[in-house]
Amino acid sequence: MKQVVAVLFLSFLFIGCKKGEQLMSIEDYIIANALSNSIQQDSKGFYYKIEQAGSGTAPTLTSKVTIYYKGYLTNGTVFDQTGTAANYESGNPVTFNLNQLIPGWQLGLPLIKPGGKIKLYLPPSLGYGAYGAGSIPGNAALIFEITLVGVS
């Protein structure tokens, strides 16, 4: 009986872990992709790269932000985006109250101004945590490409 249970356990383990689909921590992702020299680490525990600073007034926690974005897991799986797969900026931008977004966005978006672009590398604690959300598994590190269109 113990052998049957062990075989079933190993079968489920291998079925759930297809090659190339495993998720990495954000630190492992940064190392594996040789990003450590091109990104910055914030004292709050996330990493970022400002690709374009933008101009005007940076958002605050009480701002409404209008953005284009693409979110994906460390294995490259896109879980949400504006626009098309080829260009996340090709659709209509979306507007959110910054204080209603995940902590990583609340901390990262104020680093840029309208017209700015930022790439955020977030640990699970600044994303969706242990439980995940929708197609995002629990304890998943997240990567976002965000263009800040406007602040109000």
PDB file of C-alpha atoms in Angstrom:
ATOM      1  CA  MET A   1       0.000   0.000   0.000  1.00  0.00           C
ATOM      2  CA  LYS A   2       2.825   2.415   0.856  1.00  0.00           C
ATOM      3  CA  GLN A   3       4.366   1.760  -2.567  1.00  0.00           C
ATOM      4  CA  VAL A   4       1.106   2.666  -4.335  1.00  0.00           C
ATOM      5  CA  VAL A   5       0.835   5.916  -2.374  1.00  0.00           C
ATOM      6  CA  ALA A   6       4.469   6.765  -3.136  1.00  0.00           C
ATOM      7  CA  VAL A   7       3.954   6.100  -6.875  1.00  0.00           C
ATOM      8  CA  LEU A   8       0.795   8.247  -6.934  1.00  0.00           C
ATOM      9  CA  PHE A   9       2.569  11.065  -5.078  1.00  0.00           C
ATOM     10  CA  LEU A  10       5.519  11.022  -7.484  1.00  0.00           C
ATOM     11  CA  SER A  11       3.153  10.913 -10.480  1.00  0.00           C
ATOM     12  CA  PHE A  12       1.324  14.026  -9.279  1.00  0.00           C
ATOM     13  CA  LEU A  13       4.633  15.724  -8.529  1.00  0.00           C
ATOM     14  CA  PHE A  14       5.958  15.144 -12.046  1.00  0.00           C
ATOM     15  CA  ILE A  15       2.678  16.014 -13.741  1.00  0.00           C
ATOM     16  CA  GLY A  16       2.566  19.339 -11.889  1.00  0.00           C
ATOM     17  CA  CYS A  17       6.184  20.255 -12.691  1.00  0.00           C
ATOM     18  CA  LYS A  18       6.630  20.227 -16.447  1.00  0.00           C
ATOM     19  CA  LYS A  19      10.064  21.219 -17.655  1.00  0.00           C
ATOM     20  CA  GLY A  20      10.424  24.974 -18.185  1.00  0.00           C
ATOM     21  CA  GLU A  21       7.246  25.838 -16.318  1.00  0.00           C
ATOM     22  CA  GLN A  22       8.648  26.103 -12.819  1.00  0.00           C
ATOM     23  CA  LEU A  23       8.428  29.478 -11.159  1.00  0.00           C
ATOM     24  CA  MET A  24      11.475  31.148  -9.647  1.00  0.00           C
ATOM     25  CA  SER A  25      11.855  33.622  -6.848  1.00  0.00           C
ATOM     26  CA  ILE A  26      12.419  37.158  -8.056  1.00  0.00           C
ATOM     27  CA  GLU A  27      16.057  36.975  -6.919  1.00  0.00           C
ATOM     28  CA  ASP A  28      16.641  33.728  -8.857  1.00  0.00           C
ATOM     29  CA  TYR A  29      14.983  35.284 -11.924  1.00  0.00           C
ATOM     30  CA  ILE A  30      17.279  38.307 -11.727  1.00  0.00           C
ATOM     31  CA  ILE A  31      20.361  36.091 -11.448  1.00  0.00           C
ATOM     32  CA  ALA A  32      19.246  33.690 -14.212  1.00  0.00           C
ATOM     33  CA  ASN A  33      18.614  36.603 -16.575  1.00  0.00           C
ATOM     34  CA  ALA A  34      21.779  38.546 -15.612  1.00  0.00           C
ATOM     35  CA  LEU A  35      19.770  41.627 -14.613  1.00  0.00           C
ATOM     36  CA  SER A  36      21.590  42.602 -11.426  1.00  0.00           C
ATOM     37  CA  ASN A  37      23.649  45.326 -13.137  1.00  0.00           C
ATOM     38  CA  SER A  38      20.726  46.874 -15.002  1.00  0.00           C
ATOM     39  CA  ILE A  39      18.077  47.156 -12.274  1.00  0.00           C
ATOM     40  CA  GLN A  40      17.772  48.778  -8.862  1.00  0.00           C
ATOM     41  CA  GLN A  41      16.628  47.310  -5.578  1.00  0.00           C
ATOM     42  CA  ASP A  42      14.254  49.287  -3.384  1.00  0.00           C
ATOM     43  CA  SER A  43      14.562  49.077   0.396  1.00  0.00           C
ATOM     44  CA  LYS A  44      10.959  47.794   0.500  1.00  0.00           C
ATOM     45  CA  GLY A  45      12.037  44.524  -1.154  1.00  0.00           C
ATOM     46  CA  PHE A  46      11.273  44.930  -4.843  1.00  0.00           C
ATOM     47  CA  TYR A  47      13.428  45.569  -7.896  1.00  0.00           C
ATOM     48  CA  TYR A  48      12.784  47.961 -10.734  1.00  0.00           C
ATOM     49  CA  LYS A  49      14.122  49.527 -13.886  1.00  0.00           C
ATOM     50  CA  ILE A  50      12.978  52.958 -14.964  1.00  0.00           C
ATOM     51  CA  GLU A  51      13.039  52.825 -18.743  1.00  0.00           C
ATOM     52  CA  GLN A  52      11.670  56.351 -19.145  1.00  0.00           C
ATOM     53  CA  ALA A  53      11.196  58.840 -16.285  1.00  0.00           C
ATOM     54  CA  GLY A  54       8.315  60.846 -17.764  1.00  0.00           C
ATOM     55  CA  SER A  55       7.511  64.420 -16.759  1.00  0.00           C
ATOM     56  CA  GLY A  56       5.000  66.291 -14.673  1.00  0.00           C
ATOM     57  CA  THR A  57       3.608  65.186 -11.337  1.00  0.00           C
ATOM     58  CA  ALA A  58       4.320  61.704  -9.974  1.00  0.00           C
ATOM     59  CA  PRO A  59       1.331  59.841  -8.539  1.00  0.00           C
ATOM     60  CA  THR A  60       0.670  59.600  -4.826  1.00  0.00           C
ATOM     61  CA  LEU A  61      -1.264  56.913  -3.026  1.00  0.00           C
ATOM     62  CA  THR A  62      -4.480  58.964  -3.402  1.00  0.00           C
ATOM     63  CA  SER A  63      -4.048  59.465  -7.175  1.00  0.00           C
ATOM     64  CA  LYS A  64      -5.938  57.875 -10.021  1.00  0.00           C
ATOM     65  CA  VAL A  65      -3.477  56.448 -12.517  1.00  0.00           C
ATOM     66  CA  THR A  66      -4.099  55.742 -16.179  1.00  0.00           C
ATOM     67  CA  ILE A  67      -1.769  53.060 -17.466  1.00  0.00           C
ATOM     68  CA  TYR A  68      -0.872  50.446 -20.010  1.00  0.00           C
ATOM     69  CA  TYR A  69       0.586  47.289 -18.484  1.00  0.00           C
ATOM     70  CA  LYS A  70       1.677  43.717 -18.991  1.00  0.00           C
ATOM     71  CA  GLY A  71       2.031  41.258 -16.110  1.00  0.00           C
ATOM     72  CA  TYR A  72       3.804  37.919 -16.278  1.00  0.00           C
ATOM     73  CA  LEU A  73       5.287  35.177 -14.142  1.00  0.00           C
ATOM     74  CA  THR A  74       8.968  34.295 -13.940  1.00  0.00           C
ATOM     75  CA  ASN A  75       8.390  31.456 -16.418  1.00  0.00           C
ATOM     76  CA  GLY A  76       7.178  33.992 -19.010  1.00  0.00           C
ATOM     77  CA  THR A  77       3.463  33.218 -18.735  1.00  0.00           C
ATOM     78  CA  VAL A  78       1.493  36.422 -19.316  1.00  0.00           C
ATOM     79  CA  PHE A  79      -1.451  36.562 -16.914  1.00  0.00           C
ATOM     80  CA  ASP A  80      -2.866  39.990 -17.797  1.00  0.00           C
ATOM     81  CA  GLN A  81      -2.245  42.926 -20.102  1.00  0.00           C
ATOM     82  CA  THR A  82      -3.750  45.826 -21.912  1.00  0.00           C
ATOM     83  CA  GLY A  83      -3.437  45.746 -25.689  1.00  0.00           C
ATOM     84  CA  THR A  84      -2.354  42.741 -27.709  1.00  0.00           C
ATOM     85  CA  ALA A  85       0.215  40.030 -27.124  1.00  0.00           C
ATOM     86  CA  ALA A  86       2.548  41.803 -29.553  1.00  0.00           C
ATOM     87  CA  ASN A  87       2.179  45.243 -27.943  1.00  0.00           C
ATOM     88  CA  TYR A  88       0.625  45.854 -24.535  1.00  0.00           C
ATOM     89  CA  GLU A  89       0.335  49.573 -25.388  1.00  0.00           C
ATOM     90  CA  SER A  90      -1.863  48.964 -28.445  1.00  0.00           C
ATOM     91  CA  GLY A  91      -5.217  48.850 -26.648  1.00  0.00           C
ATOM     92  CA  ASN A  92      -6.985  51.346 -24.456  1.00  0.00           C
ATOM     93  CA  PRO A  93      -5.259  52.368 -21.238  1.00  0.00           C
ATOM     94  CA  VAL A  94      -7.023  51.591 -17.958  1.00  0.00           C
ATOM     95  CA  THR A  95      -7.563  53.828 -14.930  1.00  0.00           C
ATOM     96  CA  PHE A  96      -7.288  52.714 -11.294  1.00  0.00           C
ATOM     97  CA  ASN A  97      -7.136  54.307  -7.879  1.00  0.00           C
ATOM     98  CA  LEU A  98      -3.532  53.666  -6.882  1.00  0.00           C
ATOM     99  CA  ASN A  99      -4.500  52.897  -3.283  1.00  0.00           C
ATOM    100  CA  GLN A 100      -6.618  49.967  -4.502  1.00  0.00           C
ATOM    101  CA  LEU A 101      -3.790  48.232  -6.350  1.00  0.00           C
ATOM    102  CA  ILE A 102      -1.255  45.673  -5.146  1.00  0.00           C
ATOM    103  CA  PRO A 103       1.470  46.974  -2.810  1.00  0.00           C
ATOM    104  CA  GLY A 104       4.205  46.662  -5.439  1.00  0.00           C
ATOM    105  CA  TRP A 105       2.372  49.066  -7.750  1.00  0.00           C
ATOM    106  CA  GLN A 106       1.672  51.463  -4.882  1.00  0.00           C
ATOM    107  CA  LEU A 107       5.413  51.603  -4.219  1.00  0.00           C
ATOM    108  CA  GLY A 108       6.673  51.460  -7.804  1.00  0.00           C
ATOM    109  CA  LEU A 109       4.411  53.797  -9.771  1.00  0.00           C
ATOM    110  CA  PRO A 110       5.357  56.926  -7.758  1.00  0.00           C
ATOM    111  CA  LEU A 111       8.915  56.438  -9.067  1.00  0.00           C
ATOM    112  CA  ILE A 112       7.829  57.678 -12.513  1.00  0.00           C
ATOM    113  CA  LYS A 113       5.756  60.509 -13.953  1.00  0.00           C
ATOM    114  CA  PRO A 114       3.252  60.630 -16.849  1.00  0.00           C
ATOM    115  CA  GLY A 115       4.880  59.365 -20.018  1.00  0.00           C
ATOM    116  CA  GLY A 116       7.213  57.230 -17.916  1.00  0.00           C
ATOM    117  CA  LYS A 117       7.851  53.522 -18.230  1.00  0.00           C
ATOM    118  CA  ILE A 118       8.910  51.182 -15.450  1.00  0.00           C
ATOM    119  CA  LYS A 119       9.541  47.477 -15.118  1.00  0.00           C
ATOM    120  CA  LEU A 120       8.723  46.094 -11.661  1.00  0.00           C
ATOM    121  CA  TYR A 121      10.066  42.813 -10.276  1.00  0.00           C
ATOM    122  CA  LEU A 122       7.915  41.958  -7.274  1.00  0.00           C
ATOM    123  CA  PRO A 123       8.232  39.278  -4.600  1.00  0.00           C
ATOM    124  CA  PRO A 124       4.959  37.559  -3.621  1.00  0.00           C
ATOM    125  CA  SER A 125       4.595  39.749  -0.525  1.00  0.00           C
ATOM    126  CA  LEU A 126       4.161  42.830  -2.751  1.00  0.00           C
ATOM    127  CA  GLY A 127       1.912  41.041  -5.237  1.00  0.00           C
ATOM    128  CA  TYR A 128      -0.825  38.549  -4.482  1.00  0.00           C
ATOM    129  CA  GLY A 129       0.873  36.739  -1.590  1.00  0.00           C
ATOM    130  CA  ALA A 130       0.406  33.137  -0.533  1.00  0.00           C
ATOM    131  CA  TYR A 131      -3.068  32.755  -2.042  1.00  0.00           C
ATOM    132  CA  GLY A 132      -2.560  34.169  -5.539  1.00  0.00           C
ATOM    133  CA  ALA A 133      -5.454  35.473  -7.633  1.00  0.00           C
ATOM    134  CA  GLY A 134      -7.150  34.039 -10.700  1.00  0.00           C
ATOM    135  CA  SER A 135      -4.483  32.407 -12.861  1.00  0.00           C
ATOM    136  CA  ILE A 136      -1.690  33.726 -10.615  1.00  0.00           C
ATOM    137  CA  PRO A 137      -0.523  30.942  -8.299  1.00  0.00           C
ATOM    138  CA  GLY A 138       0.139  31.525  -4.629  1.00  0.00           C
ATOM    139  CA  ASN A 139       3.629  32.738  -3.689  1.00  0.00           C
ATOM    140  CA  ALA A 140       4.380  33.779  -7.266  1.00  0.00           C
ATOM    141  CA  ALA A 141       6.947  36.462  -8.027  1.00  0.00           C
ATOM    142  CA  LEU A 142       5.546  38.893 -10.599  1.00  0.00           C
ATOM    143  CA  ILE A 143       7.003  41.069 -13.327  1.00  0.00           C
ATOM    144  CA  PHE A 144       5.162  44.080 -14.708  1.00  0.00           C
ATOM    145  CA  GLU A 145       5.910  46.410 -17.589  1.00  0.00           C
ATOM    146  CA  ILE A 146       3.963  49.612 -16.968  1.00  0.00           C
ATOM    147  CA  THR A 147       3.557  52.840 -18.927  1.00  0.00           C
ATOM    148  CA  LEU A 148       2.054  55.684 -16.901  1.00  0.00           C
ATOM    149  CA  VAL A 149      -0.225  57.630 -19.250  1.00  0.00           C
ATOM    150  CA  GLY A 150      -1.741  60.080 -16.775  1.00  0.00           C
ATOM    151  CA  VAL A 151      -2.282  61.012 -13.130  1.00  0.00           C
ATOM    152  CA  SER A 152      -5.314  62.733 -11.647  1.00  0.00           C
TER     153      SER A 152
END
